[in-house]
């Protein structure tokens, strides 16, 4: 099932180029308390919501995909985790251009560690990436995003895939420079998630998915998730050994070679086999 948030907090199921409005399924969610527990309420109750969605679907209103604004398919993650240097060809291109990528690409993945992106950087593909610092270099990084489905702490790699609710396409947008990753990758709109979340049951092998990104129709990044240095199960094991993962937490699993600059006016097309394809505009930010 491909679940999306669209327009103003509408819940949808995507099929055959249409969005079926199943927002009434949100009534099946428990009433939130305050302070609410960490994690995304919908993802934490995905089984209940799916049941309600399936009952609503036969009579749901259909809207052509191109007529809706897609929001992030995870509304309220407790955190967004990034995996650096996870494709060897990307590591090579970064090491070959120290002026752009800085010397932080020197160490192996376990030495460099995971990083966190601010939740407030998260947008759906219906929103443009807004460049706050047009004088600095902003790069695109296409990544397979994993959405955690249940509370995970000290999970072994052998059980890790059972903790996944679904997958999405992610853009880990990045300003290059000397600051910590968490700052450079946390600018508003610099975490794009979309076009929807495909539930885990629809992806047979997340380590065998082609991924591709074009800018203005020109190929930039092309690879396959089979080429990750640290696979998804190990990533969940590693991440959950440091911090508890909650439903809706987003793991950006690293980018492949071909990262490059975008400027205002550019259009990015990002696609991952079996997950989805999304078009994202790049604009100048008007900082109020
Ligand atoms: Mn990245």
XYZ file of C-alpha atoms and ligand atoms in Angstrom:
289
model
C 0.000 0.000 0.000
C 1.208 3.474 -0.909
C 0.142 5.914 1.803
C 0.452 9.664 1.447
C -0.413 12.883 3.170
C -1.738 15.471 0.730
C -3.129 19.017 0.657
C -4.113 20.111 4.170
C -3.671 17.009 6.345
C -5.592 14.656 4.055
C -4.626 10.979 4.149
C -4.493 9.176 0.812
C -3.801 5.850 -0.840
C -2.052 6.083 -4.202
C -2.953 3.682 -6.990
C -3.033 3.938 -10.782
C -2.118 7.611 -10.889
C -4.841 8.602 -8.467
C -5.018 9.540 -4.827
C -7.914 7.982 -2.953
C -8.962 10.168 -0.037
C -9.181 7.925 3.023
C -8.902 10.687 5.624
C -11.813 9.209 7.571
C -9.452 6.395 8.596
C -7.760 8.894 10.917
C -10.762 8.480 13.221
C -9.378 5.015 14.040
C -6.328 6.574 15.733
C -6.220 6.805 19.531
C -6.841 10.293 20.881
C -3.438 11.857 21.616
C -2.562 12.764 25.164
C -0.293 15.560 26.282
C 2.633 15.232 26.484
C 2.352 12.680 23.705
C 4.797 9.761 23.539
C 7.606 10.068 20.975
C 6.969 8.911 17.452
C 4.438 9.300 14.689
C 0.906 8.409 15.795
C -0.162 7.063 12.402
C 2.891 4.874 11.815
C 2.651 3.565 15.389
C -0.923 2.467 14.654
C -0.393 1.449 11.052
C -2.160 -1.920 11.328
C -5.333 -0.321 12.736
C -5.255 2.464 10.150
C -4.730 -0.016 7.303
C -7.810 -1.922 8.357
C -9.860 1.272 8.301
C -8.306 2.331 4.976
C -9.225 -0.964 3.335
C -12.823 -0.580 4.439
C -12.988 2.965 3.040
C -11.142 2.386 -0.237
C -14.005 0.982 -2.375
C -15.983 4.189 -1.893
C -13.142 6.690 -1.542
C -13.065 9.839 -3.650
C -10.349 9.628 -6.340
C -8.264 12.656 -7.303
C -5.648 12.688 -10.097
C -2.153 12.704 -8.555
C -1.131 15.837 -10.425
C -3.928 17.786 -8.734
C -2.777 17.282 -5.147
C 0.125 18.707 -3.151
C 2.041 15.826 -1.625
C 3.291 16.388 1.923
C 5.873 14.317 3.780
C 4.443 10.782 4.081
C 5.600 10.756 7.707
C 4.015 13.682 9.526
C 5.812 13.717 12.882
C 8.960 11.615 13.175
C 10.803 11.787 16.487
C 14.054 11.993 14.534
C 15.674 11.829 11.121
C 18.900 9.834 11.072
C 21.495 10.088 8.317
C 24.078 7.515 7.305
C 27.223 9.062 5.785
C 29.754 7.639 3.314
C 27.735 4.498 2.528
C 28.480 3.988 -1.195
C 32.135 3.522 -2.116
C 31.909 5.383 -5.446
C 30.509 8.412 -3.605
C 33.312 8.200 -1.047
C 35.804 8.186 -3.934
C 34.332 11.264 -5.608
C 34.318 13.096 -2.290
C 37.890 12.156 -1.465
C 38.948 13.336 -4.929
C 37.513 16.820 -4.297
C 38.560 17.864 -0.809
C 37.903 21.526 -1.580
C 34.199 20.822 -1.968
C 33.624 17.938 0.402
C 36.150 18.921 3.130
C 38.333 16.321 4.768
C 35.486 14.742 6.737
C 35.348 11.869 4.223
C 38.627 10.450 5.482
C 37.347 7.844 7.933
C 35.229 4.730 7.525
C 31.515 4.823 8.288
C 31.698 3.490 11.862
C 34.338 6.084 12.702
C 32.347 8.976 11.229
C 29.136 7.971 12.966
C 25.497 8.651 12.237
C 24.145 12.196 12.154
C 20.760 13.733 12.892
C 18.805 16.139 10.721
C 16.382 18.585 12.338
C 12.759 17.471 12.049
C 11.879 20.976 10.911
C 13.848 20.382 7.697
C 11.275 17.793 6.564
C 8.982 18.492 3.592
C 7.101 16.496 0.980
C 7.830 16.581 -2.727
C 4.999 19.052 -3.316
C 7.124 21.688 -1.619
C 10.219 23.176 -3.227
C 13.688 23.015 -1.731
C 14.421 26.599 -0.742
C 18.033 27.749 -0.858
C 18.759 30.023 2.097
C 22.398 30.507 1.158
C 22.499 30.855 -2.646
C 26.141 31.950 -2.489
C 27.071 28.546 -1.030
C 26.990 25.171 -2.761
C 23.876 23.048 -2.146
C 24.088 19.431 -3.291
C 21.375 16.843 -3.969
C 21.737 13.399 -2.398
C 19.171 10.778 -3.386
C 18.751 8.103 -0.716
C 16.449 5.225 0.111
C 14.537 6.235 3.240
C 13.523 3.587 5.753
C 10.564 4.350 8.027
C 10.743 2.591 11.384
C 7.506 0.851 12.361
C 7.870 0.034 16.050
C 9.995 0.900 19.055
C 13.496 -0.470 18.537
C 16.346 -0.518 21.038
C 19.414 -2.750 20.732
C 17.881 -4.653 17.844
C 20.090 -7.268 16.208
C 20.681 -7.125 12.465
C 18.976 -10.500 12.140
C 15.684 -9.064 13.401
C 16.097 -5.523 12.132
C 14.051 -5.673 8.921
C 10.963 -6.662 10.940
C 11.062 -3.173 12.475
C 10.488 -1.424 9.141
C 7.052 0.036 8.380
C 7.878 1.164 4.881
C 10.121 2.978 2.444
C 10.226 6.294 0.628
C 12.488 8.312 -1.624
C 14.581 10.856 0.267
C 16.630 13.854 -0.742
C 19.285 14.598 1.875
C 19.946 18.135 0.679
C 23.279 19.470 1.863
C 25.141 22.734 1.988
C 28.845 22.014 1.577
C 31.215 23.579 4.030
C 33.121 23.088 7.252
C 30.234 22.916 9.750
C 28.899 19.761 11.324
C 26.669 17.672 9.049
C 23.725 18.146 11.401
C 23.763 21.891 10.770
C 24.436 21.891 7.035
C 21.752 19.275 6.359
C 19.071 20.731 8.651
C 18.117 23.875 6.780
C 14.348 24.199 6.322
C 13.221 22.050 3.329
C 16.566 20.162 3.184
C 14.948 16.800 4.013
C 12.545 15.866 1.229
C 10.532 12.679 1.739
C 8.161 11.301 -0.840
C 6.304 10.822 -2.928
C 4.526 8.474 -0.489
C 5.432 5.678 1.917
C 5.237 2.232 0.356
C 4.579 -0.316 3.068
C 7.299 -2.884 3.712
C 5.206 -5.828 2.458
C 5.466 -4.401 -1.093
C 9.277 -4.381 -1.163
C 10.750 -7.868 -1.462
C 14.398 -6.882 -1.115
C 15.339 -3.319 -0.122
C 18.962 -4.111 -1.022
C 18.197 -4.565 -4.712
C 16.556 -1.292 -5.792
C 17.757 0.922 -8.619
C 17.902 4.602 -7.742
C 18.286 7.562 -10.070
C 18.261 11.327 -9.917
C 18.168 13.830 -12.761
C 18.504 17.603 -12.663
C 16.680 19.442 -15.452
C 16.379 16.095 -17.249
C 20.127 15.384 -17.191
C 21.288 12.231 -15.358
C 23.303 12.909 -12.202
C 23.029 9.957 -9.795
C 22.472 6.336 -10.829
C 23.106 3.351 -8.598
C 21.511 0.454 -6.743
C 20.906 -0.128 -3.051
C 22.832 -3.399 -3.459
C 25.975 -1.240 -3.387
C 25.552 0.088 0.160
C 28.671 -0.469 2.279
C 26.595 -0.946 5.455
C 23.273 -2.610 4.733
C 19.943 -1.521 6.205
C 19.797 -4.285 8.824
C 23.236 -3.272 10.150
C 22.199 0.389 10.118
C 19.184 -0.348 12.312
C 21.334 -2.449 14.635
C 23.920 0.329 14.878
C 21.431 3.193 15.279
C 19.326 1.348 17.857
C 22.429 0.567 19.901
C 22.812 4.323 20.473
C 19.243 5.593 20.633
C 15.777 4.143 20.827
C 14.044 4.293 17.480
C 10.346 5.162 17.486
C 7.581 4.576 14.968
C 7.978 7.025 12.135
C 11.681 7.632 12.659
C 13.339 8.111 9.283
C 16.642 6.539 8.364
C 18.308 8.049 5.290
C 20.539 5.227 4.161
C 23.259 7.134 2.328
C 23.809 8.471 -1.156
C 25.635 7.194 -4.217
C 28.046 8.926 -6.576
C 27.045 11.770 -8.830
C 26.051 14.316 -6.204
C 26.111 17.818 -7.559
C 25.024 21.394 -7.249
C 21.520 22.731 -7.646
C 20.510 26.330 -8.079
C 17.235 28.223 -7.983
C 15.110 27.290 -10.983
C 16.403 23.721 -11.207
C 14.072 20.725 -11.152
C 15.098 17.401 -9.603
C 13.548 14.081 -10.599
C 14.274 11.345 -8.064
C 13.135 7.742 -8.412
C 13.675 4.465 -6.598
C 12.560 1.183 -8.105
C 9.503 -0.248 -6.408
C 9.087 2.826 -4.209
C 8.183 5.797 -6.396
C 9.268 8.801 -8.394
C 9.031 12.452 -7.454
C 9.756 15.837 -8.995
C 11.037 18.544 -6.671
C 11.625 22.182 -7.563
C 14.520 24.290 -6.277
C 13.794 27.896 -5.376
C 15.471 30.817 -3.714
C 14.283 31.266 -0.160
C 12.719 34.542 0.764
C 13.738 34.687 4.398
C 11.117 36.664 6.255
Mn 23.314 11.786 2.762
